[in-house]
Short mmCIF file of C-alpha atoms and ligand atoms in Angstrom, two decimals:
data_model
loop_
_atom_site.label_atom_id
_atom_site.label_comp_id
_atom_site.label_asym_id
_atom_site.label_seq_id
_atom_site.Cartn_x
_atom_site.Cartn_y
_atom_site.Cartn_z
CA UNK L 21 9.10 -71.76 -50.81
CA UNK L 22 8.36 -72.10 -54.53
CA UNK L 23 11.33 -73.58 -56.42
CA UNK L 24 11.66 -70.58 -58.70
CA UNK L 25 12.15 -68.28 -55.76
CA UNK L 26 14.64 -70.68 -54.21
CA UNK L 27 16.68 -70.64 -57.39
CA UNK L 28 16.67 -66.88 -57.51
CA UNK L 29 18.00 -66.67 -53.97
CA UNK L 30 20.66 -69.30 -54.61
CA UNK L 31 21.86 -67.40 -57.64
CA UNK L 32 22.61 -64.23 -55.75
CA UNK L 33 26.40 -63.84 -55.86
CA UNK L 34 28.39 -64.20 -52.63
CA UNK L 35 30.14 -61.34 -50.90
CA UNK L 36 33.51 -62.90 -51.79
CA UNK L 37 32.61 -63.15 -55.45
CA UNK L 38 31.50 -59.52 -55.49
CA UNK L 39 34.68 -58.39 -53.77
CA UNK L 40 36.67 -59.82 -56.67
CA UNK L 41 34.72 -57.73 -59.19
CA UNK L 42 37.03 -54.91 -60.41
CA UNK L 43 34.38 -52.21 -59.78
CA UNK L 44 33.98 -53.35 -56.18
CA UNK L 45 37.69 -53.79 -55.42
CA UNK L 46 38.07 -50.27 -56.77
CA UNK L 47 35.70 -49.06 -54.03
CA UNK L 48 37.73 -51.02 -51.43
CA UNK L 49 40.82 -49.17 -52.57
CA UNK L 50 39.11 -45.81 -52.12
CA UNK L 51 37.87 -46.67 -48.64
CA UNK L 52 38.24 -49.86 -46.63
CA UNK L 53 37.30 -53.51 -46.96
CA UNK L 54 35.13 -53.40 -43.86
CA UNK L 55 33.09 -50.43 -45.19
CA UNK L 56 32.50 -52.04 -48.59
CA UNK L 57 31.66 -55.44 -47.08
CA UNK L 58 29.05 -53.66 -44.96
CA UNK L 59 27.57 -52.05 -48.07
CA UNK L 60 27.56 -55.38 -49.94
CA UNK L 61 25.71 -57.13 -47.11
CA UNK L 62 23.07 -54.42 -47.00
CA UNK L 63 22.56 -54.40 -50.76
CA UNK L 64 22.40 -58.22 -50.94
CA UNK L 65 19.93 -58.30 -48.06
CA UNK L 66 17.66 -55.90 -49.81
CA UNK L 67 17.81 -57.98 -53.01
CA UNK L 68 16.94 -61.10 -50.98
CA UNK L 69 13.97 -59.33 -49.47
CA UNK L 70 12.78 -58.16 -52.83
CA UNK L 71 12.96 -61.70 -54.20
CA UNK L 72 11.11 -63.10 -51.20
CA UNK L 73 8.56 -60.36 -51.61
CA UNK L 74 8.31 -61.45 -55.26
CA UNK L 75 8.92 -57.93 -56.39
CA UNK L 76 11.79 -59.11 -58.57
CA UNK L 77 9.88 -62.14 -59.83
CA UNK L 78 8.81 -60.62 -63.11
CA UNK L 79 12.45 -60.28 -64.15
CA UNK L 80 12.32 -64.04 -64.38
CA UNK L 81 15.90 -64.43 -63.21
CA UNK L 82 18.24 -63.36 -60.47
CA UNK L 83 19.20 -59.68 -60.38
CA UNK L 84 22.05 -59.37 -62.82
CA UNK L 85 25.49 -58.85 -61.34
CA UNK L 86 25.73 -55.39 -62.88
CA UNK L 87 22.61 -54.27 -61.12
CA UNK L 88 24.01 -55.34 -57.74
CA UNK L 89 27.33 -53.63 -58.48
CA UNK L 90 25.51 -50.45 -59.51
CA UNK L 91 23.52 -50.46 -56.28
CA UNK L 92 26.69 -50.84 -54.23
CA UNK L 93 28.32 -47.99 -56.15
CA UNK L 94 25.31 -45.75 -55.58
CA UNK L 95 25.26 -46.57 -51.87
CA UNK L 96 29.01 -45.91 -51.70
CA UNK L 97 28.59 -42.48 -53.29
CA UNK L 98 25.68 -41.64 -51.02
CA UNK L 99 27.69 -42.28 -47.86
CA UNK L 100 31.24 -41.34 -48.81
CA UNK L 101 30.66 -37.94 -50.38
CA UNK L 102 29.91 -34.97 -48.09
CA UNK L 103 26.48 -33.41 -48.48
CA UNK L 104 27.44 -30.07 -47.03
CA UNK L 105 28.73 -28.15 -50.02
CA UNK L 106 29.41 -24.67 -51.32
CA UNK L 107 26.48 -22.81 -52.81
CA UNK L 108 26.82 -19.89 -55.19
CA UNK L 109 24.54 -17.31 -53.66
CA UNK L 110 23.10 -15.20 -56.46
CA UNK L 111 20.12 -14.11 -54.36
CA UNK L 112 21.77 -10.84 -53.38
CA UNK L 113 20.91 -11.50 -49.73
CA UNK L 114 24.24 -10.81 -48.05
CA UNK L 115 23.66 -12.56 -44.74
CA UNK L 116 21.47 -15.43 -45.89
CA UNK L 117 20.83 -17.65 -42.89
CA UNK L 118 20.03 -20.59 -45.17
CA UNK L 119 23.41 -20.27 -46.82
CA UNK L 120 25.58 -19.94 -43.72
CA UNK L 121 25.42 -16.16 -43.23
CA UNK L 122 28.80 -14.41 -43.55
CA UNK L 123 31.34 -16.16 -45.80
CA UNK L 124 34.87 -16.11 -44.39
CA UNK L 125 37.86 -14.35 -45.89
CA UNK L 126 41.30 -15.57 -46.82
CA UNK L 127 43.11 -14.06 -43.84
CA UNK L 128 40.72 -15.64 -41.36
CA UNK L 129 40.93 -19.03 -43.10
CA UNK L 130 44.72 -18.97 -43.17
CA UNK L 131 44.78 -18.24 -39.47
CA UNK L 132 42.25 -21.02 -38.89
CA UNK L 133 44.35 -23.48 -40.91
CA UNK L 134 47.49 -22.62 -39.00
CA UNK L 135 45.86 -22.93 -35.58
CA UNK L 136 43.52 -25.86 -36.19
CA UNK L 137 45.91 -28.08 -38.12
CA UNK L 138 48.48 -27.87 -35.35
CA UNK L 139 48.69 -27.80 -31.61
CA UNK L 140 48.13 -24.27 -30.37
CA UNK L 141 48.30 -22.10 -27.28
CA UNK L 142 44.49 -22.30 -26.98
CA UNK L 143 44.75 -22.68 -23.21
CA UNK L 144 48.42 -22.10 -22.56
CA UNK L 145 50.17 -18.96 -21.41
CA UNK L 146 53.37 -18.98 -23.46
CA UNK L 147 55.03 -16.18 -21.47
CA UNK L 148 54.35 -17.70 -18.09
CA UNK L 149 54.77 -21.32 -19.21
CA UNK L 150 51.57 -22.36 -17.46
CA UNK L 151 47.94 -23.06 -18.10
CA UNK L 152 46.18 -20.16 -19.81
CA UNK L 153 42.63 -19.24 -20.76
CA UNK L 154 40.99 -19.33 -24.16
CA UNK L 155 39.09 -16.19 -23.16
CA UNK L 156 42.02 -13.86 -23.69
CA UNK L 157 42.18 -13.88 -27.48
CA UNK L 158 38.86 -12.20 -28.18
CA UNK L 159 38.74 -10.28 -24.92
CA UNK L 160 41.81 -8.12 -25.55
CA UNK L 161 40.56 -7.12 -29.01
CA UNK L 162 36.95 -6.51 -28.00
CA UNK L 163 38.09 -4.24 -25.16
CA UNK L 164 39.85 -2.07 -27.73
CA UNK L 165 37.11 -2.22 -30.33
CA UNK L 166 34.13 -1.65 -28.05
CA UNK L 167 35.65 0.22 -25.17
CA UNK L 168 34.32 -2.41 -22.76
CA UNK L 169 35.96 -3.69 -19.60
CA UNK L 170 35.58 -7.35 -20.40
CA UNK L 171 34.18 -9.64 -23.11
CA UNK L 172 33.56 -13.34 -23.53
CA UNK L 173 32.47 -15.48 -26.45
CA UNK L 174 29.91 -18.29 -26.65
CA UNK L 175 28.30 -20.37 -29.38
CA UNK L 176 25.94 -17.73 -30.78
CA UNK L 177 23.94 -14.68 -29.78
CA UNK L 178 21.01 -16.79 -28.59
CA UNK L 179 23.38 -18.62 -26.23
CA UNK L 180 24.85 -15.30 -25.08
CA UNK L 181 21.43 -13.94 -24.18
CA UNK L 182 20.37 -17.15 -22.47
CA UNK L 183 23.58 -17.40 -20.47
CA UNK L 184 23.44 -13.76 -19.40
CA UNK L 185 19.81 -14.03 -18.26
CA UNK L 186 20.46 -17.29 -16.45
CA UNK L 187 23.54 -15.86 -14.73
CA UNK L 188 22.06 -12.50 -13.76
CA UNK L 189 18.31 -13.00 -13.39
CA UNK L 190 17.49 -16.65 -12.57
CA UNK L 191 14.56 -16.54 -10.13
CA UNK L 192 14.12 -12.80 -10.51
CA UNK L 193 12.30 -10.48 -12.90
CA UNK L 194 13.50 -9.10 -16.18
CA UNK L 195 11.76 -5.97 -17.44
CA UNK L 196 11.24 -5.72 -21.16
CA UNK L 197 9.05 -3.62 -23.43
CA UNK L 198 6.09 -5.37 -25.09
CA UNK L 199 7.37 -3.98 -28.39
CA UNK L 200 10.58 -5.99 -28.04
CA UNK L 201 9.17 -9.46 -27.34
CA UNK L 202 10.28 -10.60 -30.75
CA UNK L 203 10.85 -13.80 -32.64
CA UNK L 204 14.14 -13.88 -34.52
CA UNK L 205 13.24 -16.94 -36.55
CA UNK L 206 13.30 -20.69 -36.28
CA UNK L 207 12.02 -20.91 -32.70
CA UNK L 208 14.18 -18.19 -31.18
CA UNK L 209 11.62 -16.15 -29.25
CA UNK L 210 12.73 -13.72 -26.60
CA UNK L 211 9.96 -14.67 -24.10
CA UNK L 212 10.79 -18.38 -24.46
CA UNK L 213 14.54 -17.86 -23.97
CA UNK L 214 13.77 -15.68 -20.99
CA UNK L 215 11.57 -18.31 -19.32
CA UNK L 216 14.06 -21.09 -20.02
CA UNK L 217 16.76 -19.04 -18.36
CA UNK L 218 14.77 -19.15 -15.12
CA UNK L 219 13.94 -15.46 -15.22
CA UNK L 220 10.42 -14.10 -14.90
CA UNK L 221 9.21 -11.92 -17.73
CA UNK L 222 7.91 -8.52 -16.69
CA UNK L 223 6.37 -6.90 -19.77
CA UNK L 224 5.90 -3.17 -19.80
CA UNK L 225 4.30 -0.66 -22.15
CA UNK L 226 2.40 -1.61 -25.27
CA UNK L 227 3.35 -3.04 -28.63
CA UNK L 228 3.88 0.37 -30.19
CA UNK L 229 4.61 2.68 -27.26
CA UNK L 230 6.69 2.17 -24.15
CA UNK L 231 7.73 5.13 -21.98
CA UNK L 232 10.49 5.50 -19.43
CA UNK L 233 7.83 5.74 -16.72
CA UNK L 234 6.56 2.27 -17.67
CA UNK L 235 9.97 0.86 -16.83
CA UNK L 236 10.28 2.94 -13.66
CA UNK L 237 6.88 1.77 -12.34
CA UNK L 238 7.67 -1.89 -12.97
CA UNK L 239 10.88 -1.91 -10.95
CA UNK L 240 10.55 -3.74 -7.63
CA UNK L 241 12.76 -5.67 -5.23
CA UNK L 242 12.27 -8.70 -7.52
CA UNK L 243 13.78 -6.91 -10.51
CA UNK L 244 17.22 -8.17 -11.55
CA UNK L 245 17.71 -6.76 -15.02
CA UNK L 246 16.29 -4.42 -17.63
CA UNK L 247 16.49 -5.92 -21.09
CA UNK L 248 16.47 -4.02 -24.33
CA UNK L 249 16.24 -5.97 -27.59
CA UNK L 250 16.97 -4.64 -31.04
CA UNK L 251 13.86 -5.60 -33.04
CA UNK L 252 16.12 -6.64 -35.90
CA UNK L 253 13.66 -8.10 -38.31
CA UNK L 254 10.68 -5.79 -38.13
CA UNK L 255 9.90 -2.17 -37.56
CA UNK L 256 7.13 -0.38 -35.73
CA UNK L 257 6.41 2.89 -37.51
CA UNK L 258 3.80 5.57 -37.02
CA UNK L 259 2.46 6.24 -33.53
CA UNK L 260 5.33 4.64 -31.64
CA UNK L 261 8.02 5.43 -29.11
CA UNK L 262 10.49 3.92 -26.73
CA UNK L 263 12.91 5.70 -24.41
CA UNK L 264 16.34 6.64 -25.69
CA UNK L 265 19.04 4.24 -24.58
CA UNK L 266 20.82 6.80 -22.39
CA UNK L 267 17.56 7.64 -20.57
CA UNK L 268 16.97 3.98 -19.86
CA UNK L 269 20.60 3.60 -18.78
CA UNK L 270 20.24 6.53 -16.38
CA UNK L 271 17.14 4.93 -14.83
CA UNK L 272 18.93 1.57 -14.49
CA UNK L 273 21.94 3.26 -12.86
CA UNK L 274 19.73 5.21 -10.47
CA UNK L 275 18.02 2.00 -9.35
CA UNK L 276 21.31 0.00 -9.33
CA UNK L 277 20.09 -2.44 -11.97
CA UNK L 278 22.03 -3.77 -14.93
CA UNK L 279 20.74 -2.77 -18.36
CA UNK L 280 21.44 -5.35 -21.03
CA UNK L 281 20.95 -4.86 -24.75
CA UNK L 282 20.65 -7.67 -27.29
CA UNK L 283 22.04 -5.76 -30.27
CA UNK L 284 21.68 -8.72 -32.66
CA UNK L 285 23.62 -7.78 -35.76
CA UNK L 286 26.72 -6.40 -34.10
CA UNK L 287 27.41 -3.72 -36.65
CA UNK L 288 30.84 -2.16 -36.07
CA UNK L 289 31.08 -0.41 -39.40
CA UNK L 290 29.40 2.71 -40.65
CA UNK L 291 26.51 1.77 -42.89
CA UNK L 292 25.49 5.39 -43.54
CA UNK L 293 27.02 5.25 -47.01
CA UNK L 294 24.56 2.52 -47.83
CA UNK L 295 21.62 4.55 -46.62
CA UNK L 296 21.28 2.46 -43.45
CA UNK L 297 21.17 4.76 -40.45
CA UNK L 298 19.73 2.99 -37.47
CA UNK L 299 21.57 -0.32 -37.22
CA UNK L 300 22.77 -0.25 -33.61
CA UNK L 301 26.49 -0.39 -32.93
CA UNK L 302 27.38 -2.27 -29.70
CA UNK L 303 30.10 0.23 -29.00
CA UNK L 304 27.58 3.12 -29.12
CA UNK L 305 25.28 1.18 -26.81
CA UNK L 306 28.05 0.79 -24.22
CA UNK L 307 28.83 4.50 -24.62
CA UNK L 308 25.19 5.28 -23.88
CA UNK L 309 25.53 3.55 -20.55
CA UNK L 310 24.31 0.01 -21.30
CA UNK L 311 26.08 -2.33 -18.87
CA UNK L 312 26.11 -5.39 -21.10
CA UNK L 313 25.61 -6.07 -24.81
CA UNK L 314 25.36 -9.26 -26.80
CA UNK L 315 25.61 -9.70 -30.56
CA UNK L 316 26.33 -12.27 -33.26
CA UNK L 317 29.72 -13.00 -34.80
CA UNK L 318 28.35 -14.02 -38.19
CA UNK L 319 26.02 -11.16 -38.97
CA UNK L 320 27.35 -7.66 -39.66
CA UNK L 321 30.66 -8.43 -37.96
CA UNK L 322 31.29 -10.74 -40.94
CA UNK L 323 32.95 -13.50 -38.93
CA UNK L 324 32.19 -16.98 -37.58
CA UNK L 325 29.05 -18.10 -35.76
CA UNK L 326 29.57 -16.84 -32.24
CA UNK L 327 27.85 -14.83 -29.57
CA UNK L 328 29.77 -11.98 -28.00
CA UNK L 329 29.00 -10.69 -24.51
CA UNK L 330 30.71 -7.43 -23.61
CA UNK L 331 30.37 -4.85 -20.91
CA UNK L 332 31.27 -4.14 -17.32
CA UNK L 333 33.82 -6.47 -15.79
CA UNK L 334 31.78 -7.52 -12.76
CA UNK L 335 28.76 -8.60 -14.83
CA UNK L 336 30.85 -10.45 -17.39
CA UNK L 337 32.74 -12.21 -14.57
CA UNK L 338 29.46 -13.41 -13.04
CA UNK L 339 28.43 -14.80 -16.42
CA UNK L 340 31.84 -16.37 -16.95
CA UNK L 341 31.55 -18.14 -13.60
CA UNK L 342 28.23 -19.79 -14.55
CA UNK L 343 28.86 -23.55 -14.99
CA UNK L 344 26.74 -23.34 -18.17
CA UNK L 345 29.48 -21.24 -19.78
CA UNK L 346 31.42 -24.44 -20.30
CA UNK L 347 28.50 -25.94 -22.21
CA UNK L 348 28.24 -22.93 -24.52
CA UNK L 349 31.86 -21.96 -25.07
CA UNK L 350 33.49 -21.85 -28.50
CA UNK L 351 36.17 -24.13 -29.85
CA UNK L 352 39.51 -23.82 -31.57
CA UNK L 353 37.83 -23.53 -34.97
CA UNK L 354 35.79 -20.48 -34.03
CA UNK L 355 38.38 -18.55 -32.05
CA UNK L 356 41.05 -18.04 -34.73
CA UNK L 357 38.42 -16.94 -37.25
CA UNK L 358 36.91 -14.53 -34.76
CA UNK L 359 40.34 -13.27 -33.71
CA UNK L 360 41.29 -12.54 -37.31
CA UNK L 361 37.92 -10.86 -37.98
CA UNK L 362 38.28 -8.63 -34.92
CA UNK L 363 41.85 -7.68 -35.88
CA UNK L 364 40.58 -6.63 -39.32
CA UNK L 365 37.95 -4.40 -37.72
CA UNK L 366 40.43 -2.99 -35.23
CA UNK L 367 43.19 -2.22 -37.73
CA UNK L 368 40.83 -0.75 -40.32
CA UNK L 369 41.33 -3.43 -42.97
CA UNK L 370 37.86 -4.95 -42.62
CA UNK L 371 36.69 -3.56 -45.97
CA UNK L 372 39.48 -5.50 -47.72
CA UNK L 373 39.61 -8.62 -45.54
CA UNK L 374 35.97 -9.44 -44.90
CA UNK L 375 33.97 -10.79 -47.85
CA UNK L 376 30.69 -9.39 -46.50
CA UNK L 377 32.10 -5.87 -46.65
CA UNK L 378 33.79 -6.40 -50.02
CA UNK L 379 30.41 -7.44 -51.40
CA UNK L 380 28.56 -4.63 -49.68
CA UNK L 381 31.03 -2.07 -51.02
CA UNK L 382 30.61 -2.99 -54.67
CA UNK L 383 28.90 -0.18 -56.60
CA UNK L 384 25.76 -1.16 -58.49
CA UNK L 385 27.40 -0.01 -61.74
CA UNK L 386 30.23 -2.53 -61.32
CA UNK L 387 27.74 -5.30 -60.60
CA UNK L 388 25.86 -4.21 -63.74
CA UNK L 389 29.05 -4.49 -65.80
CA UNK L 390 29.63 -8.01 -64.54
CA UNK L 391 26.02 -8.90 -65.35
CA UNK L 392 26.39 -7.51 -68.89
CA UNK L 393 29.63 -9.47 -69.36
CA UNK L 394 27.80 -12.68 -68.43
CA UNK L 395 24.84 -11.79 -70.66
CA UNK L 396 27.23 -11.24 -73.58
CA UNK L 397 28.53 -14.81 -73.22
CA UNK L 398 25.10 -16.41 -73.37
CA UNK L 399 23.16 -17.54 -76.38
CA UNK L 400 19.60 -17.22 -75.23
CA UNK L 401 16.71 -19.05 -76.96
CA UNK L 402 14.30 -16.76 -78.81
CA UNK L 403 11.45 -17.30 -76.37
CA UNK L 404 13.51 -16.25 -73.34
CA UNK L 405 14.00 -12.60 -72.52
CA UNK L 406 17.21 -11.55 -70.76
CA UNK L 407 17.55 -8.03 -69.39
CA UNK L 408 19.80 -6.19 -66.94
CA UNK L 409 17.54 -4.34 -64.53
CA UNK L 410 17.89 -2.19 -61.43
CA UNK L 411 17.13 -3.94 -58.18
CA UNK L 412 18.02 -4.20 -54.54
CA UNK L 413 20.39 -6.42 -52.57
CA UNK L 414 19.28 -7.18 -49.03
CA UNK L 415 21.40 -7.33 -45.90
CA UNK L 416 19.42 -10.29 -44.50
CA UNK L 417 20.55 -12.14 -41.39
CA UNK L 418 17.54 -11.02 -39.40
CA UNK L 419 17.65 -7.43 -40.66
CA UNK L 420 14.39 -5.93 -41.86
CA UNK L 421 13.59 -6.22 -45.56
CA UNK L 422 14.03 -2.45 -45.85
CA UNK L 423 17.79 -2.78 -45.25
CA UNK L 424 18.65 -2.72 -48.93
CA UNK L 425 21.44 -1.61 -51.22
CA UNK L 426 20.91 -0.72 -54.90
CA UNK L 427 22.17 -3.28 -57.36
CA UNK L 428 21.71 -4.48 -60.92
CA UNK L 429 20.23 -7.83 -61.74
CA UNK L 430 20.32 -10.38 -64.52
CA UNK L 431 16.62 -10.99 -65.20
CA UNK L 432 15.29 -13.92 -67.21
CA UNK L 433 11.64 -14.01 -68.16
CA UNK L 434 9.31 -15.60 -70.69
CA UNK L 435 9.33 -18.89 -72.55
CA UNK L 436 11.26 -22.14 -72.48
CA UNK L 437 12.97 -22.85 -70.15
CA UNK L 438 10.58 -21.06 -67.85
CA UNK L 439 12.04 -18.95 -65.02
CA UNK L 440 10.88 -21.60 -62.52
CA UNK L 441 12.57 -24.36 -64.46
CA UNK L 442 15.75 -22.33 -64.83
CA UNK L 443 15.74 -21.66 -61.09
CA UNK L 444 15.31 -25.36 -60.26
CA UNK L 445 18.04 -26.48 -62.64
CA UNK L 446 20.54 -23.92 -61.39
CA UNK L 447 19.69 -24.85 -57.80
CA UNK L 448 20.26 -28.55 -58.51
CA UNK L 449 23.52 -28.02 -60.40
CA UNK L 450 27.10 -28.56 -59.21
CA UNK L 451 27.84 -26.30 -57.49
CA UNK L 452 24.26 -25.26 -56.79
CA UNK L 453 23.39 -21.68 -57.75
CA UNK L 454 20.67 -20.03 -55.65
CA UNK L 455 18.68 -17.25 -57.35
CA UNK L 456 15.53 -15.28 -56.70
CA UNK L 457 12.23 -16.02 -58.39
CA UNK L 458 10.01 -12.94 -58.38
CA UNK L 459 6.95 -12.05 -60.44
CA UNK L 460 7.67 -14.86 -62.85
CA UNK L 461 11.18 -13.56 -63.37
CA UNK L 462 14.42 -15.32 -62.50
CA UNK L 463 16.77 -12.78 -60.89
CA UNK L 464 20.50 -13.16 -60.32
CA UNK L 465 22.27 -10.59 -58.17
CA UNK L 466 26.05 -10.81 -58.58
CA UNK L 467 26.66 -8.72 -55.46
CA UNK L 468 26.81 -11.91 -53.41
CA UNK L 469 28.85 -13.82 -56.02
CA UNK L 470 32.62 -13.41 -55.96
CA UNK L 471 33.79 -12.12 -59.37
CA UNK L 472 35.97 -15.23 -59.82
CA UNK L 473 32.75 -17.25 -60.01
CA UNK L 474 31.16 -15.18 -62.80
CA UNK L 475 32.52 -17.57 -65.43
CA UNK L 476 31.11 -20.52 -63.58
CA UNK L 477 27.70 -18.84 -63.35
CA UNK L 478 27.74 -18.03 -67.07
CA UNK L 479 28.69 -21.63 -67.90
CA UNK L 480 25.95 -23.07 -65.71
CA UNK L 481 23.26 -20.83 -67.19
CA UNK L 482 24.40 -21.66 -70.70
CA UNK L 483 24.26 -25.40 -69.99
CA UNK L 484 20.72 -25.14 -68.65
CA UNK L 485 19.58 -23.00 -71.59
CA UNK L 486 21.16 -25.36 -74.09
CA UNK L 487 19.69 -28.49 -72.48
CA UNK L 488 16.17 -27.12 -72.76
C1 LIG A 511 20.00 -12.62 -34.89
C2 LIG A 511 19.63 -12.21 -33.55
C3 LIG A 511 19.78 -13.08 -32.47
C4 LIG A 511 20.25 -14.49 -32.65
O1 LIG A 511 21.59 -14.52 -33.03
P1 LIG A 511 22.31 -15.92 -33.35
O2 LIG A 511 23.74 -15.56 -33.40
O3 LIG A 511 21.73 -16.40 -34.60
O4 LIG A 511 22.00 -16.83 -32.21
C5 LIG A 511 19.42 -12.63 -31.22
N1 LIG A 511 18.95 -11.39 -31.04
C6 LIG A 511 18.81 -10.51 -32.05
C7 LIG A 511 18.28 -9.15 -31.75
C8 LIG A 511 19.16 -10.89 -33.35
O5 LIG A 511 19.02 -10.03 -34.36
#
C-alpha cells in the first residue's frame, strides 16, 4: 500500500470520535445509538473503499470531518423519513390509481382512529360474550344497501373475482363473452385471473357481438359459471350487442348455473346528473337476477381498497368457506373505513361525507371562481400566459376516458418557465402537486384539490414562477 494511501486511511475518524460530534449526537437523540452507529459504519466503509480505490486521492488529504458528518446526515434523512407522502392532485382525475384512488373523509378516518388505535370487537361478539366474526360489520350494511342475502369483503376486486372463480369453478368451465376478456391495467387480465383460479375459459361470441344463443350453445355439463364483466375502461360502439342482464340471468336460472358479474366500479350513487348514464350499479345487477356481484371499495364507492362480493347466501357461503379466503381477507384498518363509508351511503350522507362525491358535486363555475382567486394572487412573468379555460375532469379509476364532468382549468402556456418545467417543479415540490401537461399547456383542475389547499397551490406556483 502506498504510504499516502495508508495515511489517508489512518486519518479517518473513529466511530467514537464521530459520536461525540454534536451533529451526530443530535441524530442519536432523534433515533437510537444502534441505528446511528450502523449508519456511521456504512459511511466510513464507503470512504475507506473510495480511498483504496484512489477516487479520493486527488483531494490530497483525508475526507474532511464535515463531509463525513454530512454523508451520515443525508443517509439518516434517507432512511428515517417516510417516502409515502400526500400529493396534491390537480389533474382533475377523481379516481387516479397512481395517487391512491379515493381519498378518505373525516368521518371514516375518525372511526379508523378509534378502532385501530385501541383494542376492538373485530372478532368478538359483545352481546354473547364469545368469539365473533369480522364478516358481520360490512355484511349487515351491504344487505341493506344492495338487497343481497350475504356479502363478504376481501383485499380488492381482483381478489374477489379470483376467489369467487376458484371457489365456484375450479376444474370446470366459465363462459364469458369475447367482448369482455379485458385488461384492467397493470397485469390484471380477466383470462389470466380465470386460468389462475383453476377454471377453464370458454369464450363465446365475437369481440363486438355476443348473443344469448351463443351462451346457451356453450353450456355443457362442464359449465360451472357464467361470467359477465363490466368493460370499465373501454367501449365497443357501432355494430355491437350483448344480451341484457336479465335475459342472461333467466338463461342461467333455467340451466341452474350461477351468473356472476364483475361490476368493477361499484357505483351506488346516481351519476345521471353528471351526464353518466351507463355505469352499472351492483344493486341493479342483483335486481336483474345476477346471483353474485363483485366490485371495488375504492372506486365509485369512495372508500378503502377492498373487494366486495355480494349475492345469494349459498354462493357467498361457499366462497367464504374457501381456505384462500383467509389469505385475502381485510384487516382492522380497512373494515372501519369501509363500515363508515357504507353507513354514509346507507343513511344518505355520502355526498357530504365522502370526498370523492364532494369533489364530483362541485359546479364548474365554483371551480372557476377558485381558479380565478388563485390567478389573482399570482404575479406572472410577461412571457407566460395564464388563462382560465373550460375543460373536463375525468372519473378515472378504470372508467373510460369519456366519463367526464365539465370543469374550469388554470392554464399556463408560453415562455419561461415553460409548461414542462413548471410541471416538473410543482411535481417535485413539498408537497408534490400533480398537474396535466397537454398541448404544451400546463393545466390545473381544482376539482380534485380540496379548497383548503388552494392557498398552498397558489404559493407553490408563485415560488416556481419567481425562481425562474
Ligand atoms: C377496477 C376493476 C377491477 C379491479 O379492481 P381492484 O379493486 O383494483 O382490484 C376488476 N374488474 C373491473 C371490471 C374493474 O373495473
